């Protein structure tokens, strides 16, 4: 059952709400009341509270300050505001504090019960999810493996991914440096049945964890081809040492040979940033595994020109971001920028890496629509995905642009419902007005909906909050400006909505783990 705390400095109103509304019908079995914010906080310390219903205007500490302090102590607390003051600034602040709704006094009983009923249902859903994770947390290897594969495929991002990492006790920072390796079973394991191979992978995983535990944690899964995929990370957030990891994987080969009487191949990738560069790291590891058979010799480094071309793949805005926001002309221009230099400088290995990058980006967009890339493209276009060799960069360019046109046509056939259109218009406005004060109230006025309704729609359709999306877009724009212009840091901050330079530097460092100037310096030195 649920508990409710009613807070209002008008004693008669608090008593009326607490004592006369039939809360039990909603599954609220215990109702507490307080006549000040300080009294409310003391009650919450003494007794658990699930829902806080509070007035805004109160002496000494107002309702917004109460919510902020109460959620600091109990982040999962559900909050509902009642006030006699129709003030948009209050509404905006309430949404920032994640209050679930904002009602005007005097609220009708029916309206109050309807709103509270939604809050109770949300509580029940969240508890059911949490209970499920608690049950499986101690035996969650398969669920964790599935989570890694979803992150690899781009099906989980942002706050949704961070939440899942927290639930599974995977302390990876987002973004954060990781190393990734692929392990392929060799003879005689590769001739055994699937069940026996799964046991071998389990044994190899345990052996690798023991070899790494001195310095690092690892997160294993099996990819679609049955390779063991292992993400290696440092709990401190420092990038893993590639030489130390290579020495450990060499020892793993020897131990598997001596103890399990079989062979394995290991494909190692350079350090990558989780989760943005996970796909690229996976494809690099797979490329080496396929090309070199996982030998312990270090893969030959790319020449300077090839390395420069590969870095262009990850320059903002990313291709997936352009596809996601249907900026088709920009996506085509970016693809041409990838592929055109290969007409003169591209090696077969480099072309294959670019092909994998493009096909992964296309697959990600198809998956977001609940479809597969293979079903959206025709057999001629999918032939390369099934193993047909790409012999020349012009062939790669023709395939990529043809596939892009097909995706645009197929995705354009899907009708866009009204709610999705609201979210899309909001995203467009945000990207065009990053230098403005983008409050939720302002955005809601632009698309003619209530701020709380926009907040719910945005979360539903994007898996991210409005504030997080604004933050992400501002950081991506700042990244572009730092790379492509000589503007002063404070000017760039102003152009992306941070007139306070110190605050801009702090927010940028939180996102990229470096200051804007450090980012610009590394970019100019060709360091990613």
Tab-separated table of C-alpha atoms in Angstrom, residues 286-478:
chain	number	residue	atom	x	y	z
A	286	UNK	CA	35.984	-8.214	-35.438
A	287	UNK	CA	38.031	-6.956	-38.364
A	288	UNK	CA	41.243	-7.966	-36.621
A	289	UNK	CA	39.804	-11.305	-35.576
A	290	UNK	CA	38.770	-12.065	-39.158
A	291	UNK	CA	41.955	-10.694	-40.710
A	292	UNK	CA	44.661	-11.833	-38.327
A	293	UNK	CA	43.087	-14.877	-36.716
A	294	UNK	CA	43.521	-13.233	-33.324
A	295	UNK	CA	47.294	-13.623	-33.318
A	296	UNK	CA	49.187	-12.063	-30.439
A	297	UNK	CA	51.151	-9.823	-32.788
A	298	UNK	CA	50.029	-6.220	-32.704
A	299	UNK	CA	47.954	-5.201	-35.708
A	300	UNK	CA	49.757	-2.898	-38.116
A	301	UNK	CA	48.907	0.726	-37.485
A	302	UNK	CA	47.156	2.755	-40.143
A	303	UNK	CA	49.152	5.374	-41.974
A	304	UNK	CA	48.520	9.003	-41.133
A	305	UNK	CA	46.055	9.579	-43.970
A	306	UNK	CA	43.991	6.472	-43.184
A	307	UNK	CA	43.908	7.383	-39.498
A	308	UNK	CA	42.668	10.874	-40.404
A	309	UNK	CA	39.908	9.420	-42.583
A	310	UNK	CA	38.791	7.061	-39.805
A	311	UNK	CA	38.588	9.960	-37.357
A	312	UNK	CA	36.175	11.710	-39.708
A	313	UNK	CA	33.670	8.924	-39.064
A	314	UNK	CA	33.254	10.123	-35.485
A	315	UNK	CA	33.194	13.873	-36.003
A	316	UNK	CA	30.026	15.615	-34.822
A	317	UNK	CA	27.307	15.513	-35.894
A	318	UNK	CA	27.379	11.717	-36.033
A	319	UNK	CA	25.736	10.028	-38.997
A	320	UNK	CA	23.237	8.315	-36.692
A	321	UNK	CA	22.183	11.715	-35.326
A	322	UNK	CA	21.578	13.044	-38.832
A	323	UNK	CA	19.548	9.968	-39.771
A	324	UNK	CA	17.585	10.046	-36.523
A	325	UNK	CA	16.511	13.652	-37.101
A	326	UNK	CA	15.855	13.037	-40.834
A	327	UNK	CA	18.487	15.504	-42.011
A	328	UNK	CA	18.880	13.492	-45.188
A	329	UNK	CA	20.826	16.000	-47.275
A	330	UNK	CA	23.389	16.455	-44.496
A	331	UNK	CA	23.613	12.674	-44.105
A	332	UNK	CA	24.310	12.291	-47.834
A	333	UNK	CA	26.987	14.966	-47.696
A	334	UNK	CA	28.620	13.252	-44.706
A	335	UNK	CA	28.627	9.878	-46.493
A	336	UNK	CA	30.267	11.441	-49.535
A	337	UNK	CA	32.860	13.027	-47.237
A	338	UNK	CA	33.593	9.554	-45.813
A	339	UNK	CA	33.847	7.726	-49.092
A	340	UNK	CA	35.202	10.155	-51.675
A	341	UNK	CA	38.789	10.199	-50.285
A	342	UNK	CA	38.829	6.374	-50.501
A	343	UNK	CA	38.719	6.646	-54.281
A	344	UNK	CA	42.402	7.565	-54.065
A	345	UNK	CA	43.713	6.408	-50.684
A	346	UNK	CA	41.500	3.592	-49.416
A	347	UNK	CA	42.835	0.123	-48.726
A	348	UNK	CA	40.487	-2.924	-48.729
A	349	UNK	CA	40.651	-3.040	-44.921
A	350	UNK	CA	39.784	0.643	-44.650
A	351	UNK	CA	36.867	0.261	-47.070
A	352	UNK	CA	35.568	-2.646	-45.033
A	353	UNK	CA	35.721	-0.613	-41.825
A	354	UNK	CA	33.825	2.261	-43.464
A	355	UNK	CA	31.256	-0.191	-44.841
A	356	UNK	CA	30.670	-1.653	-41.385
A	357	UNK	CA	30.328	1.839	-39.940
A	358	UNK	CA	27.721	2.844	-42.534
A	359	UNK	CA	25.746	-0.394	-42.342
A	360	UNK	CA	25.657	-0.179	-38.531
A	361	UNK	CA	24.310	3.375	-38.735
A	362	UNK	CA	21.616	2.273	-41.191
A	363	UNK	CA	20.748	-0.745	-39.057
A	364	UNK	CA	20.392	1.455	-35.972
A	365	UNK	CA	17.831	3.703	-37.677
A	366	UNK	CA	15.906	0.712	-39.001
A	367	UNK	CA	15.808	-0.841	-35.516
A	368	UNK	CA	14.478	2.376	-33.977
A	369	UNK	CA	11.472	1.994	-36.261
A	370	UNK	CA	10.971	-1.610	-35.165
A	371	UNK	CA	12.279	-3.012	-38.460
A	372	UNK	CA	15.426	-4.657	-39.758
A	373	UNK	CA	17.717	-3.205	-42.394
A	374	UNK	CA	17.639	-6.423	-44.427
A	375	UNK	CA	13.855	-6.158	-44.816
A	376	UNK	CA	13.979	-2.495	-45.794
A	377	UNK	CA	16.652	-2.912	-48.477
A	378	UNK	CA	16.239	-4.956	-51.652
A	379	UNK	CA	18.345	-8.129	-52.325
A	380	UNK	CA	20.803	-6.219	-54.488
A	381	UNK	CA	21.492	-3.799	-51.647
A	382	UNK	CA	21.802	-6.501	-48.979
A	383	UNK	CA	24.246	-8.638	-50.980
A	384	UNK	CA	27.249	-6.802	-49.502
A	385	UNK	CA	25.889	-7.322	-45.996
A	386	UNK	CA	25.826	-11.066	-46.674
A	387	UNK	CA	29.487	-11.222	-47.642
A	388	UNK	CA	29.768	-10.006	-51.238
A	389	UNK	CA	33.119	-8.265	-51.613
A	390	UNK	CA	33.335	-4.526	-52.188
A	391	UNK	CA	36.054	-4.147	-54.794
A	392	UNK	CA	36.282	-0.381	-55.162
A	393	UNK	CA	35.396	2.776	-53.263
A	394	UNK	CA	33.007	3.852	-56.049
A	395	UNK	CA	31.085	0.635	-55.429
A	396	UNK	CA	30.930	1.420	-51.707
A	397	UNK	CA	29.725	4.983	-52.388
A	398	UNK	CA	27.013	3.813	-54.791
A	399	UNK	CA	25.777	1.230	-52.267
A	400	UNK	CA	25.716	3.706	-49.370
A	401	UNK	CA	23.853	6.448	-51.248
A	402	UNK	CA	21.418	3.944	-52.759
A	403	UNK	CA	20.714	2.457	-49.319
A	404	UNK	CA	20.257	5.952	-47.876
A	405	UNK	CA	17.658	6.823	-50.531
A	406	UNK	CA	15.800	3.575	-49.863
A	407	UNK	CA	15.760	4.243	-46.121
A	408	UNK	CA	14.441	7.750	-46.706
A	409	UNK	CA	11.636	6.472	-48.921
A	410	UNK	CA	10.638	3.607	-46.631
A	411	UNK	CA	10.715	5.663	-43.452
A	412	UNK	CA	8.748	8.404	-45.198
A	413	UNK	CA	5.959	5.928	-45.892
A	414	UNK	CA	5.213	5.564	-42.184
A	415	UNK	CA	2.491	7.983	-40.994
A	416	UNK	CA	3.549	10.260	-38.176
A	417	UNK	CA	1.023	10.530	-35.380
A	418	UNK	CA	0.210	13.817	-33.700
A	419	UNK	CA	2.213	13.180	-30.520
A	420	UNK	CA	5.342	12.211	-32.424
A	421	UNK	CA	4.952	15.376	-34.516
A	422	UNK	CA	4.882	17.457	-31.316
A	423	UNK	CA	8.136	15.863	-30.149
A	424	UNK	CA	9.770	16.304	-33.544
A	425	UNK	CA	8.812	19.992	-33.704
A	426	UNK	CA	10.200	20.465	-30.215
A	427	UNK	CA	13.501	18.861	-31.232
A	428	UNK	CA	13.711	21.062	-34.343
A	429	UNK	CA	13.102	24.222	-32.320
A	430	UNK	CA	15.728	23.226	-29.735
A	431	UNK	CA	18.393	22.630	-32.391
A	432	UNK	CA	17.684	26.019	-34.020
A	433	UNK	CA	17.601	28.025	-30.781
A	434	UNK	CA	20.410	26.570	-28.669
A	435	UNK	CA	21.569	30.036	-27.635
A	436	UNK	CA	18.185	30.847	-26.089
A	437	UNK	CA	16.832	30.135	-22.585
A	438	UNK	CA	15.008	26.920	-23.528
A	439	UNK	CA	12.648	26.438	-20.616
A	440	UNK	CA	10.052	23.699	-20.766
A	441	UNK	CA	7.335	26.358	-20.553
A	442	UNK	CA	8.686	28.161	-23.624
A	443	UNK	CA	8.938	24.946	-25.620
A	444	UNK	CA	5.423	23.908	-24.596
A	445	UNK	CA	4.052	27.235	-25.827
A	446	UNK	CA	5.749	26.710	-29.187
A	447	UNK	CA	3.925	23.409	-29.736
A	448	UNK	CA	0.710	24.456	-27.944
A	449	UNK	CA	0.644	21.881	-25.148
A	450	UNK	CA	0.941	21.966	-21.362
A	451	UNK	CA	4.551	21.707	-20.082
A	452	UNK	CA	3.876	18.524	-18.108
A	453	UNK	CA	2.255	16.931	-21.161
A	454	UNK	CA	5.242	17.823	-23.351
A	455	UNK	CA	7.615	16.410	-20.726
A	456	UNK	CA	5.745	13.094	-20.699
A	457	UNK	CA	5.524	12.878	-24.511
A	458	UNK	CA	9.209	13.685	-24.962
A	459	UNK	CA	10.249	10.970	-22.505
A	460	UNK	CA	7.881	8.467	-24.114
A	461	UNK	CA	9.121	8.996	-27.678
A	462	UNK	CA	12.825	9.657	-27.120
A	463	UNK	CA	13.707	7.832	-23.887
A	464	UNK	CA	15.270	11.098	-22.698
A	465	UNK	CA	14.120	14.143	-20.770
A	466	UNK	CA	13.801	17.509	-22.489
A	467	UNK	CA	16.598	18.960	-20.358
A	468	UNK	CA	18.965	16.092	-21.202
A	469	UNK	CA	18.239	16.473	-24.927
A	470	UNK	CA	18.956	20.224	-24.746
A	471	UNK	CA	22.197	19.510	-22.863
A	472	UNK	CA	23.258	16.882	-25.410
A	473	UNK	CA	22.545	19.128	-28.402
A	474	UNK	CA	24.396	22.038	-26.818
A	475	UNK	CA	27.453	19.890	-26.202
A	476	UNK	CA	27.408	18.521	-29.756
A	477	UNK	CA	27.139	22.042	-31.182
A	478	UNK	CA	29.950	23.232	-28.917
